[in-house]
Amino acid sequence: MAEHGVPVGLLAAAVERALWAPSVHNTQPWRWRFTASGIELHADPARHLTATDPDGRDLVLSCGAALHHLRVALAAAHLSAHVHRSPHPRTAGT
């Protein structure tokens, strides 16, 4: 069981649905990690197309689509999601 008594299988099924999210150039530049407190979504730098996306905007957009798909899958299972960005946008790079 994950935190709050949510079965890991249910969380895994939600991530499985999120894998179908669209991504720029179909790079799927994300990695998922299950922790004791929930699910983490990370950008995968190995899949970042630096030649066509030097600022990483497409990477962020693609990860956002995956996060959206995860939240929709969780909502379909009558679960809510709390999103915490790290590093926090106001403190990133400081």
PDB file of N, CA and C in Angstrom:
ATOM      1  N   MET A   1       0.826  -1.181   0.000  1.00  0.00           N
ATOM      2  CA  MET A   1       0.000   0.000   0.000  1.00  0.00           C
ATOM      3  C   MET A   1       0.874   1.250   0.000  1.00  0.00           C
ATOM      4  N   ALA A   2       0.446   2.217  -0.741  1.00  0.00           N
ATOM      5  CA  ALA A   2       1.115   3.509  -0.736  1.00  0.00           C
ATOM      6  C   ALA A   2       0.532   4.342   0.408  1.00  0.00           C
ATOM      7  N   GLU A   3       1.051   5.540   0.572  1.00  0.00           N
ATOM      8  CA  GLU A   3       0.539   6.430   1.603  1.00  0.00           C
ATOM      9  C   GLU A   3      -0.957   6.650   1.405  1.00  0.00           C
ATOM     10  N   HIS A   4      -1.676   6.852   2.478  1.00  0.00           N
ATOM     11  CA  HIS A   4      -3.124   7.076   2.475  1.00  0.00           C
ATOM     12  C   HIS A   4      -3.889   5.833   2.066  1.00  0.00           C
ATOM     13  N   GLY A   5      -3.256   4.667   2.086  1.00  0.00           N
ATOM     14  CA  GLY A   5      -3.961   3.425   1.819  1.00  0.00           C
ATOM     15  C   GLY A   5      -4.341   3.178   0.378  1.00  0.00           C
ATOM     16  N   VAL A   6      -3.740   3.896  -0.549  1.00  0.00           N
ATOM     17  CA  VAL A   6      -4.037   3.671  -1.967  1.00  0.00           C
ATOM     18  C   VAL A   6      -3.208   2.484  -2.442  1.00  0.00           C
ATOM     19  N   PRO A   7      -3.830   1.457  -2.981  1.00  0.00           N
ATOM     20  CA  PRO A   7      -3.075   0.293  -3.452  1.00  0.00           C
ATOM     21  C   PRO A   7      -2.074   0.673  -4.550  1.00  0.00           C
ATOM     22  N   VAL A   8      -0.883   0.120  -4.453  1.00  0.00           N
ATOM     23  CA  VAL A   8       0.162   0.410  -5.437  1.00  0.00           C
ATOM     24  C   VAL A   8      -0.301   0.020  -6.838  1.00  0.00           C
ATOM     25  N   GLY A   9      -1.060  -1.056  -6.957  1.00  0.00           N
ATOM     26  CA  GLY A   9      -1.559  -1.479  -8.264  1.00  0.00           C
ATOM     27  C   GLY A   9      -2.425  -0.424  -8.921  1.00  0.00           C
ATOM     28  N   LEU A  10      -3.212   0.283  -8.120  1.00  0.00           N
ATOM     29  CA  LEU A  10      -4.050   1.347  -8.661  1.00  0.00           C
ATOM     30  C   LEU A  10      -3.194   2.511  -9.149  1.00  0.00           C
ATOM     31  N   LEU A  11      -2.161   2.850  -8.386  1.00  0.00           N
ATOM     32  CA  LEU A  11      -1.244   3.913  -8.804  1.00  0.00           C
ATOM     33  C   LEU A  11      -0.483   3.507 -10.065  1.00  0.00           C
ATOM     34  N   ALA A  12      -0.062   2.249 -10.116  1.00  0.00           N
ATOM     35  CA  ALA A  12       0.654   1.756 -11.301  1.00  0.00           C
ATOM     36  C   ALA A  12      -0.246   1.804 -12.530  1.00  0.00           C
ATOM     37  N   ALA A  13      -1.522   1.490 -12.366  1.00  0.00           N
ATOM     38  CA  ALA A  13      -2.457   1.547 -13.492  1.00  0.00           C
ATOM     39  C   ALA A  13      -2.629   2.981 -13.977  1.00  0.00           C
ATOM     40  N   ALA A  14      -2.638   3.938 -13.056  1.00  0.00           N
ATOM     41  CA  ALA A  14      -2.750   5.345 -13.445  1.00  0.00           C
ATOM     42  C   ALA A  14      -1.515   5.788 -14.223  1.00  0.00           C
ATOM     43  N   VAL A  15      -0.339   5.367 -13.771  1.00  0.00           N
ATOM     44  CA  VAL A  15       0.894   5.702 -14.497  1.00  0.00           C
ATOM     45  C   VAL A  15       0.884   5.047 -15.873  1.00  0.00           C
ATOM     46  N   GLU A  16       0.395   3.834 -15.946  1.00  0.00           N
ATOM     47  CA  GLU A  16       0.318   3.138 -17.236  1.00  0.00           C
ATOM     48  C   GLU A  16      -0.527   3.937 -18.233  1.00  0.00           C
ATOM     49  N   ARG A  17      -1.616   4.507 -17.753  1.00  0.00           N
ATOM     50  CA  ARG A  17      -2.453   5.337 -18.626  1.00  0.00           C
ATOM     51  C   ARG A  17      -1.730   6.623 -19.010  1.00  0.00           C
ATOM     52  N   ALA A  18      -0.969   7.180 -18.074  1.00  0.00           N
ATOM     53  CA  ALA A  18      -0.235   8.419 -18.343  1.00  0.00           C
ATOM     54  C   ALA A  18       0.854   8.221 -19.392  1.00  0.00           C
ATOM     55  N   LEU A  19       1.321   6.996 -19.547  1.00  0.00           N
ATOM     56  CA  LEU A  19       2.350   6.723 -20.561  1.00  0.00           C
ATOM     57  C   LEU A  19       1.842   6.987 -21.974  1.00  0.00           C
ATOM     58  N   TRP A  20       0.525   7.045 -22.147  1.00  0.00           N
ATOM     59  CA  TRP A  20      -0.066   7.298 -23.459  1.00  0.00           C
ATOM     60  C   TRP A  20      -0.147   8.786 -23.785  1.00  0.00           C
ATOM     61  N   ALA A  21       0.345   9.626 -22.915  1.00  0.00           N
ATOM     62  CA  ALA A  21       0.300  11.070 -23.154  1.00  0.00           C
ATOM     63  C   ALA A  21       1.114  11.426 -24.393  1.00  0.00           C
ATOM     64  N   PRO A  22       0.654  12.421 -25.136  1.00  0.00           N
ATOM     65  CA  PRO A  22       1.444  12.857 -26.288  1.00  0.00           C
ATOM     66  C   PRO A  22       2.709  13.564 -25.817  1.00  0.00           C
ATOM     67  N   SER A  23       3.737  13.498 -26.632  1.00  0.00           N
ATOM     68  CA  SER A  23       4.967  14.230 -26.345  1.00  0.00           C
ATOM     69  C   SER A  23       5.543  14.735 -27.659  1.00  0.00           C
ATOM     70  N   VAL A  24       6.261  15.837 -27.568  1.00  0.00           N
ATOM     71  CA  VAL A  24       6.847  16.435 -28.763  1.00  0.00           C
ATOM     72  C   VAL A  24       7.811  15.436 -29.398  1.00  0.00           C
ATOM     73  N   HIS A  25       7.642  15.193 -30.675  1.00  0.00           N
ATOM     74  CA  HIS A  25       8.444  14.227 -31.443  1.00  0.00           C
ATOM     75  C   HIS A  25       8.381  12.812 -30.850  1.00  0.00           C
ATOM     76  N   ASN A  26       7.334  12.546 -30.063  1.00  0.00           N
ATOM     77  CA  ASN A  26       7.138  11.243 -29.420  1.00  0.00           C
ATOM     78  C   ASN A  26       8.369  10.802 -28.614  1.00  0.00           C
ATOM     79  N   THR A  27       9.021  11.768 -27.977  1.00  0.00           N
ATOM     80  CA  THR A  27      10.226  11.454 -27.202  1.00  0.00           C
ATOM     81  C   THR A  27       9.919  10.822 -25.853  1.00  0.00           C
ATOM     82  N   GLN A  28       8.722  11.041 -25.337  1.00  0.00           N
ATOM     83  CA  GLN A  28       8.335  10.560 -24.004  1.00  0.00           C
ATOM     84  C   GLN A  28       9.463  10.828 -22.997  1.00  0.00           C
ATOM     85  N   PRO A  29       9.783  12.115 -22.805  1.00  0.00           N
ATOM     86  CA  PRO A  29      10.952  12.464 -21.992  1.00  0.00           C
ATOM     87  C   PRO A  29      10.693  12.488 -20.491  1.00  0.00           C
ATOM     88  N   TRP A  30      10.069  11.458 -19.984  1.00  0.00           N
ATOM     89  CA  TRP A  30       9.748  11.429 -18.564  1.00  0.00           C
ATOM     90  C   TRP A  30      10.150  10.106 -17.942  1.00  0.00           C
ATOM     91  N   ARG A  31      10.302  10.165 -16.634  1.00  0.00           N
ATOM     92  CA  ARG A  31      10.535   8.968 -15.823  1.00  0.00           C
ATOM     93  C   ARG A  31       9.596   9.050 -14.629  1.00  0.00           C
ATOM     94  N   TRP A  32       9.053   7.932 -14.261  1.00  0.00           N
ATOM     95  CA  TRP A  32       8.157   7.855 -13.114  1.00  0.00           C
ATOM     96  C   TRP A  32       8.869   7.127 -11.986  1.00  0.00           C
ATOM     97  N   ARG A  33       8.611   7.557 -10.772  1.00  0.00           N
ATOM     98  CA  ARG A  33       9.211   6.912  -9.608  1.00  0.00           C
ATOM     99  C   ARG A  33       8.149   6.791  -8.521  1.00  0.00           C
ATOM    100  N   PHE A  34       7.993   5.598  -7.993  1.00  0.00           N
ATOM    101  CA  PHE A  34       7.068   5.370  -6.892  1.00  0.00           C
ATOM    102  C   PHE A  34       7.832   5.540  -5.586  1.00  0.00           C
ATOM    103  N   THR A  35       7.280   6.320  -4.679  1.00  0.00           N
ATOM    104  CA  THR A  35       7.887   6.529  -3.369  1.00  0.00           C
ATOM    105  C   THR A  35       6.850   6.213  -2.296  1.00  0.00           C
ATOM    106  N   ALA A  36       7.272   6.251  -1.055  1.00  0.00           N
ATOM    107  CA  ALA A  36       6.342   5.996   0.049  1.00  0.00           C
ATOM    108  C   ALA A  36       5.249   7.054   0.115  1.00  0.00           C
ATOM    109  N   SER A  37       5.536   8.237  -0.407  1.00  0.00           N
ATOM    110  CA  SER A  37       4.553   9.321  -0.321  1.00  0.00           C
ATOM    111  C   SER A  37       3.768   9.527  -1.609  1.00  0.00           C
ATOM    112  N   GLY A  38       4.045   8.757  -2.640  1.00  0.00           N
ATOM    113  CA  GLY A  38       3.276   8.911  -3.877  1.00  0.00           C
ATOM    114  C   GLY A  38       4.067   8.587  -5.123  1.00  0.00           C
ATOM    115  N   ILE A  39       3.783   9.333  -6.166  1.00  0.00           N
ATOM    116  CA  ILE A  39       4.409   9.123  -7.474  1.00  0.00           C
ATOM    117  C   ILE A  39       5.182  10.382  -7.835  1.00  0.00           C
ATOM    118  N   GLU A  40       6.380  10.210  -8.349  1.00  0.00           N
ATOM    119  CA  GLU A  40       7.180  11.346  -8.806  1.00  0.00           C
ATOM    120  C   GLU A  40       7.336  11.269 -10.314  1.00  0.00           C
ATOM    121  N   LEU A  41       7.225  12.416 -10.954  1.00  0.00           N
ATOM    122  CA  LEU A  41       7.457  12.547 -12.390  1.00  0.00           C
ATOM    123  C   LEU A  41       8.728  13.362 -12.565  1.00  0.00           C
ATOM    124  N   HIS A  42       9.671  12.818 -13.312  1.00  0.00           N
ATOM    125  CA  HIS A  42      10.937  13.505 -13.567  1.00  0.00           C
ATOM    126  C   HIS A  42      11.165  13.617 -15.064  1.00  0.00           C
ATOM    127  N   ALA A  43      11.733  14.741 -15.474  1.00  0.00           N
ATOM    128  CA  ALA A  43      12.164  14.876 -16.862  1.00  0.00           C
ATOM    129  C   ALA A  43      13.395  13.997 -17.050  1.00  0.00           C
ATOM    130  N   ASP A  44      13.460  13.319 -18.180  1.00  0.00           N
ATOM    131  CA  ASP A  44      14.591  12.445 -18.489  1.00  0.00           C
ATOM    132  C   ASP A  44      15.544  13.200 -19.411  1.00  0.00           C
ATOM    133  N   PRO A  45      16.668  13.688 -18.881  1.00  0.00           N
ATOM    134  CA  PRO A  45      17.593  14.474 -19.700  1.00  0.00           C
ATOM    135  C   PRO A  45      18.147  13.701 -20.894  1.00  0.00           C
ATOM    136  N   ALA A  46      18.178  12.386 -20.810  1.00  0.00           N
ATOM    137  CA  ALA A  46      18.691  11.582 -21.924  1.00  0.00           C
ATOM    138  C   ALA A  46      17.767  11.651 -23.135  1.00  0.00           C
ATOM    139  N   ARG A  47      16.506  12.023 -22.924  1.00  0.00           N
ATOM    140  CA  ARG A  47      15.550  12.103 -24.031  1.00  0.00           C
ATOM    141  C   ARG A  47      15.285  13.543 -24.466  1.00  0.00           C
ATOM    142  N   HIS A  48      16.013  14.481 -23.902  1.00  0.00           N
ATOM    143  CA  HIS A  48      15.859  15.886 -24.262  1.00  0.00           C
ATOM    144  C   HIS A  48      16.548  16.148 -25.598  1.00  0.00           C
ATOM    145  N   LEU A  49      15.783  16.641 -26.557  1.00  0.00           N
ATOM    146  CA  LEU A  49      16.334  16.942 -27.884  1.00  0.00           C
ATOM    147  C   LEU A  49      16.905  18.357 -27.870  1.00  0.00           C
ATOM    148  N   THR A  50      18.145  18.484 -27.442  1.00  0.00           N
ATOM    149  CA  THR A  50      18.744  19.802 -27.270  1.00  0.00           C
ATOM    150  C   THR A  50      18.909  20.559 -28.578  1.00  0.00           C
ATOM    151  N   ALA A  51      19.065  19.855 -29.690  1.00  0.00           N
ATOM    152  CA  ALA A  51      19.242  20.534 -30.980  1.00  0.00           C
ATOM    153  C   ALA A  51      17.980  21.280 -31.402  1.00  0.00           C
ATOM    154  N   THR A  52      16.825  20.708 -31.149  1.00  0.00           N
ATOM    155  CA  THR A  52      15.567  21.344 -31.553  1.00  0.00           C
ATOM    156  C   THR A  52      14.847  22.024 -30.389  1.00  0.00           C
ATOM    157  N   ASP A  53      15.311  21.789 -29.179  1.00  0.00           N
ATOM    158  CA  ASP A  53      14.656  22.332 -27.988  1.00  0.00           C
ATOM    159  C   ASP A  53      15.707  22.793 -26.978  1.00  0.00           C
ATOM    160  N   PRO A  54      16.521  23.792 -27.344  1.00  0.00           N
ATOM    161  CA  PRO A  54      17.632  24.182 -26.473  1.00  0.00           C
ATOM    162  C   PRO A  54      17.198  24.703 -25.103  1.00  0.00           C
ATOM    163  N   ASP A  55      16.023  25.307 -25.018  1.00  0.00           N
ATOM    164  CA  ASP A  55      15.554  25.857 -23.745  1.00  0.00           C
ATOM    165  C   ASP A  55      14.745  24.867 -22.914  1.00  0.00           C
ATOM    166  N   GLY A  56      14.457  23.700 -23.469  1.00  0.00           N
ATOM    167  CA  GLY A  56      13.721  22.681 -22.735  1.00  0.00           C
ATOM    168  C   GLY A  56      12.225  22.906 -22.657  1.00  0.00           C
ATOM    169  N   ARG A  57      11.696  23.805 -23.475  1.00  0.00           N
ATOM    170  CA  ARG A  57      10.253  24.070 -23.440  1.00  0.00           C
ATOM    171  C   ARG A  57       9.440  22.857 -23.873  1.00  0.00           C
ATOM    172  N   ASP A  58       9.869  22.204 -24.943  1.00  0.00           N
ATOM    173  CA  ASP A  58       9.147  21.012 -25.406  1.00  0.00           C
ATOM    174  C   ASP A  58       9.206  19.904 -24.361  1.00  0.00           C
ATOM    175  N   LEU A  59      10.327  19.798 -23.689  1.00  0.00           N
ATOM    176  CA  LEU A  59      10.494  18.807 -22.625  1.00  0.00           C
ATOM    177  C   LEU A  59       9.481  19.057 -21.509  1.00  0.00           C
ATOM    178  N   VAL A  60       9.369  20.305 -21.083  1.00  0.00           N
ATOM    179  CA  VAL A  60       8.435  20.657 -20.016  1.00  0.00           C
ATOM    180  C   VAL A  60       6.995  20.454 -20.472  1.00  0.00           C
ATOM    181  N   LEU A  61       6.693  20.849 -21.696  1.00  0.00           N
ATOM    182  CA  LEU A  61       5.347  20.668 -22.241  1.00  0.00           C
ATOM    183  C   LEU A  61       4.971  19.185 -22.273  1.00  0.00           C
ATOM    184  N   SER A  62       5.888  18.360 -22.713  1.00  0.00           N
ATOM    185  CA  SER A  62       5.633  16.916 -22.784  1.00  0.00           C
ATOM    186  C   SER A  62       5.415  16.324 -21.395  1.00  0.00           C
ATOM    187  N   CYS A  63       6.229  16.727 -20.434  1.00  0.00           N
ATOM    188  CA  CYS A  63       6.050  16.237 -19.059  1.00  0.00           C
ATOM    189  C   CYS A  63       4.728  16.736 -18.481  1.00  0.00           C
ATOM    190  N   GLY A  64       4.339  17.946 -18.850  1.00  0.00           N
ATOM    191  CA  GLY A  64       3.050  18.468 -18.408  1.00  0.00           C
ATOM    192  C   GLY A  64       1.893  17.647 -18.941  1.00  0.00           C
ATOM    193  N   ALA A  65       1.994  17.209 -20.178  1.00  0.00           N
ATOM    194  CA  ALA A  65       0.949  16.357 -20.759  1.00  0.00           C
ATOM    195  C   ALA A  65       0.873  15.026 -20.011  1.00  0.00           C
ATOM    196  N   ALA A  66       2.021  14.474 -19.660  1.00  0.00           N
ATOM    197  CA  ALA A  66       2.038  13.214 -18.906  1.00  0.00           C
ATOM    198  C   ALA A  66       1.421  13.411 -17.521  1.00  0.00           C
ATOM    199  N   LEU A  67       1.749  14.518 -16.878  1.00  0.00           N
ATOM    200  CA  LEU A  67       1.174  14.816 -15.568  1.00  0.00           C
ATOM    201  C   LEU A  67      -0.343  14.971 -15.674  1.00  0.00           C
ATOM    202  N   HIS A  68      -0.802  15.657 -16.704  1.00  0.00           N
ATOM    203  CA  HIS A  68      -2.241  15.820 -16.913  1.00  0.00           C
ATOM    204  C   HIS A  68      -2.918  14.462 -17.077  1.00  0.00           C
ATOM    205  N   HIS A  69      -2.340  13.604 -17.886  1.00  0.00           N
ATOM    206  CA  HIS A  69      -2.919  12.274 -18.087  1.00  0.00           C
ATOM    207  C   HIS A  69      -2.961  11.487 -16.773  1.00  0.00           C
ATOM    208  N   LEU A  70      -1.920  11.621 -15.960  1.00  0.00           N
ATOM    209  CA  LEU A  70      -1.914  10.944 -14.662  1.00  0.00           C
ATOM    210  C   LEU A  70      -3.053  11.457 -13.789  1.00  0.00           C
ATOM    211  N   ARG A  71      -3.225  12.768 -13.745  1.00  0.00           N
ATOM    212  CA  ARG A  71      -4.280  13.349 -12.907  1.00  0.00           C
ATOM    213  C   ARG A  71      -5.663  12.923 -13.378  1.00  0.00           C
ATOM    214  N   VAL A  72      -5.860  12.840 -14.684  1.00  0.00           N
ATOM    215  CA  VAL A  72      -7.149  12.381 -15.217  1.00  0.00           C
ATOM    216  C   VAL A  72      -7.383  10.916 -14.840  1.00  0.00           C
ATOM    217  N   ALA A  73      -6.347  10.093 -14.955  1.00  0.00           N
ATOM    218  CA  ALA A  73      -6.477   8.673 -14.598  1.00  0.00           C
ATOM    219  C   ALA A  73      -6.793   8.515 -13.111  1.00  0.00           C
ATOM    220  N   LEU A  74      -6.162   9.316 -12.274  1.00  0.00           N
ATOM    221  CA  LEU A  74      -6.449   9.255 -10.842  1.00  0.00           C
ATOM    222  C   LEU A  74      -7.871   9.727 -10.550  1.00  0.00           C
ATOM    223  N   ALA A  75      -8.297  10.780 -11.230  1.00  0.00           N
ATOM    224  CA  ALA A  75      -9.663  11.282 -11.037  1.00  0.00           C
ATOM    225  C   ALA A  75     -10.689  10.236 -11.453  1.00  0.00           C
ATOM    226  N   ALA A  76     -10.399   9.502 -12.511  1.00  0.00           N
ATOM    227  CA  ALA A  76     -11.309   8.442 -12.960  1.00  0.00           C
ATOM    228  C   ALA A  76     -11.440   7.348 -11.902  1.00  0.00           C
ATOM    229  N   ALA A  77     -10.407   7.206 -11.071  1.00  0.00           N
ATOM    230  CA  ALA A  77     -10.435   6.227  -9.981  1.00  0.00           C
ATOM    231  C   ALA A  77     -10.914   6.869  -8.672  1.00  0.00           C
ATOM    232  N   HIS A  78     -11.468   8.083  -8.781  1.00  0.00           N
ATOM    233  CA  HIS A  78     -11.997   8.823  -7.629  1.00  0.00           C
ATOM    234  C   HIS A  78     -10.907   9.184  -6.623  1.00  0.00           C
ATOM    235  N   LEU A  79      -9.728   9.487  -7.141  1.00  0.00           N
ATOM    236  CA  LEU A  79      -8.611   9.921  -6.305  1.00  0.00           C
ATOM    237  C   LEU A  79      -8.200  11.324  -6.724  1.00  0.00           C
ATOM    238  N   SER A  80      -7.715  12.090  -5.789  1.00  0.00           N
ATOM    239  CA  SER A  80      -7.208  13.416  -6.124  1.00  0.00           C
ATOM    240  C   SER A  80      -5.682  13.383  -6.079  1.00  0.00           C
ATOM    241  N   ALA A  81      -5.085  14.354  -6.715  1.00  0.00           N
ATOM    242  CA  ALA A  81      -3.623  14.437  -6.741  1.00  0.00           C
ATOM    243  C   ALA A  81      -3.200  15.809  -6.240  1.00  0.00           C
ATOM    244  N   HIS A  82      -2.129  15.833  -5.494  1.00  0.00           N
ATOM    245  CA  HIS A  82      -1.536  17.085  -5.043  1.00  0.00           C
ATOM    246  C   HIS A  82      -0.187  17.196  -5.740  1.00  0.00           C
ATOM    247  N   VAL A  83       0.007  18.260  -6.490  1.00  0.00           N
ATOM    248  CA  VAL A  83       1.230  18.432  -7.273  1.00  0.00           C
ATOM    249  C   VAL A  83       2.165  19.384  -6.541  1.00  0.00           C
ATOM    250  N   HIS A  84       3.386  18.944  -6.361  1.00  0.00           N
ATOM    251  CA  HIS A  84       4.431  19.769  -5.759  1.00  0.00           C
ATOM    252  C   HIS A  84       5.567  19.848  -6.763  1.00  0.00           C
ATOM    253  N   ARG A  85       5.879  21.058  -7.211  1.00  0.00           N
ATOM    254  CA  ARG A  85       6.972  21.214  -8.171  1.00  0.00           C
ATOM    255  C   ARG A  85       8.287  21.387  -7.427  1.00  0.00           C
ATOM    256  N   SER A  86       9.304  20.742  -7.940  1.00  0.00           N
ATOM    257  CA  SER A  86      10.617  20.834  -7.330  1.00  0.00           C
ATOM    258  C   SER A  86      11.662  20.874  -8.433  1.00  0.00           C
ATOM    259  N   PRO A  87      12.569  21.784  -8.466  1.00  0.00           N
ATOM    260  CA  PRO A  87      12.634  22.892  -7.523  1.00  0.00           C
ATOM    261  C   PRO A  87      11.467  23.848  -7.743  1.00  0.00           C
ATOM    262  N   HIS A  88      11.119  24.555  -6.686  1.00  0.00           N
ATOM    263  CA  HIS A  88      10.018  25.511  -6.784  1.00  0.00           C
ATOM    264  C   HIS A  88      10.396  26.579  -7.805  1.00  0.00           C
ATOM    265  N   PRO A  89       9.473  26.961  -8.692  1.00  0.00           N
ATOM    266  CA  PRO A  89       9.800  27.921  -9.752  1.00  0.00           C
ATOM    267  C   PRO A  89      10.399  29.227  -9.245  1.00  0.00           C
ATOM    268  N   ARG A  90       9.997  29.675  -8.070  1.00  0.00           N
ATOM    269  CA  ARG A  90      10.518  30.946  -7.552  1.00  0.00           C
ATOM    270  C   ARG A  90      11.946  30.827  -7.038  1.00  0.00           C
ATOM    271  N   THR A  91      12.368  29.620  -6.697  1.00  0.00           N
ATOM    272  CA  THR A  91      13.712  29.458  -6.142  1.00  0.00           C
ATOM    273  C   THR A  91      14.651  28.721  -7.081  1.00  0.00           C
ATOM    274  N   ALA A  92      14.160  28.287  -8.218  1.00  0.00           N
ATOM    275  CA  ALA A  92      15.014  27.555  -9.164  1.00  0.00           C
ATOM    276  C   ALA A  92      16.143  28.455  -9.644  1.00  0.00           C
ATOM    277  N   GLY A  93      17.321  27.915  -9.646  1.00  0.00           N
ATOM    278  CA  GLY A  93      18.479  28.640 -10.157  1.00  0.00           C
ATOM    279  C   GLY A  93      19.080  29.626  -9.177  1.00  0.00           C
ATOM    280  N   THR A  94      18.601  29.638  -7.930  1.00  0.00           N
ATOM    281  CA  THR A  94      19.176  30.569  -6.953  1.00  0.00           C
ATOM    282  C   THR A  94      20.004  29.831  -5.945  1.00  0.00           C
TER     283      THR A  94
END
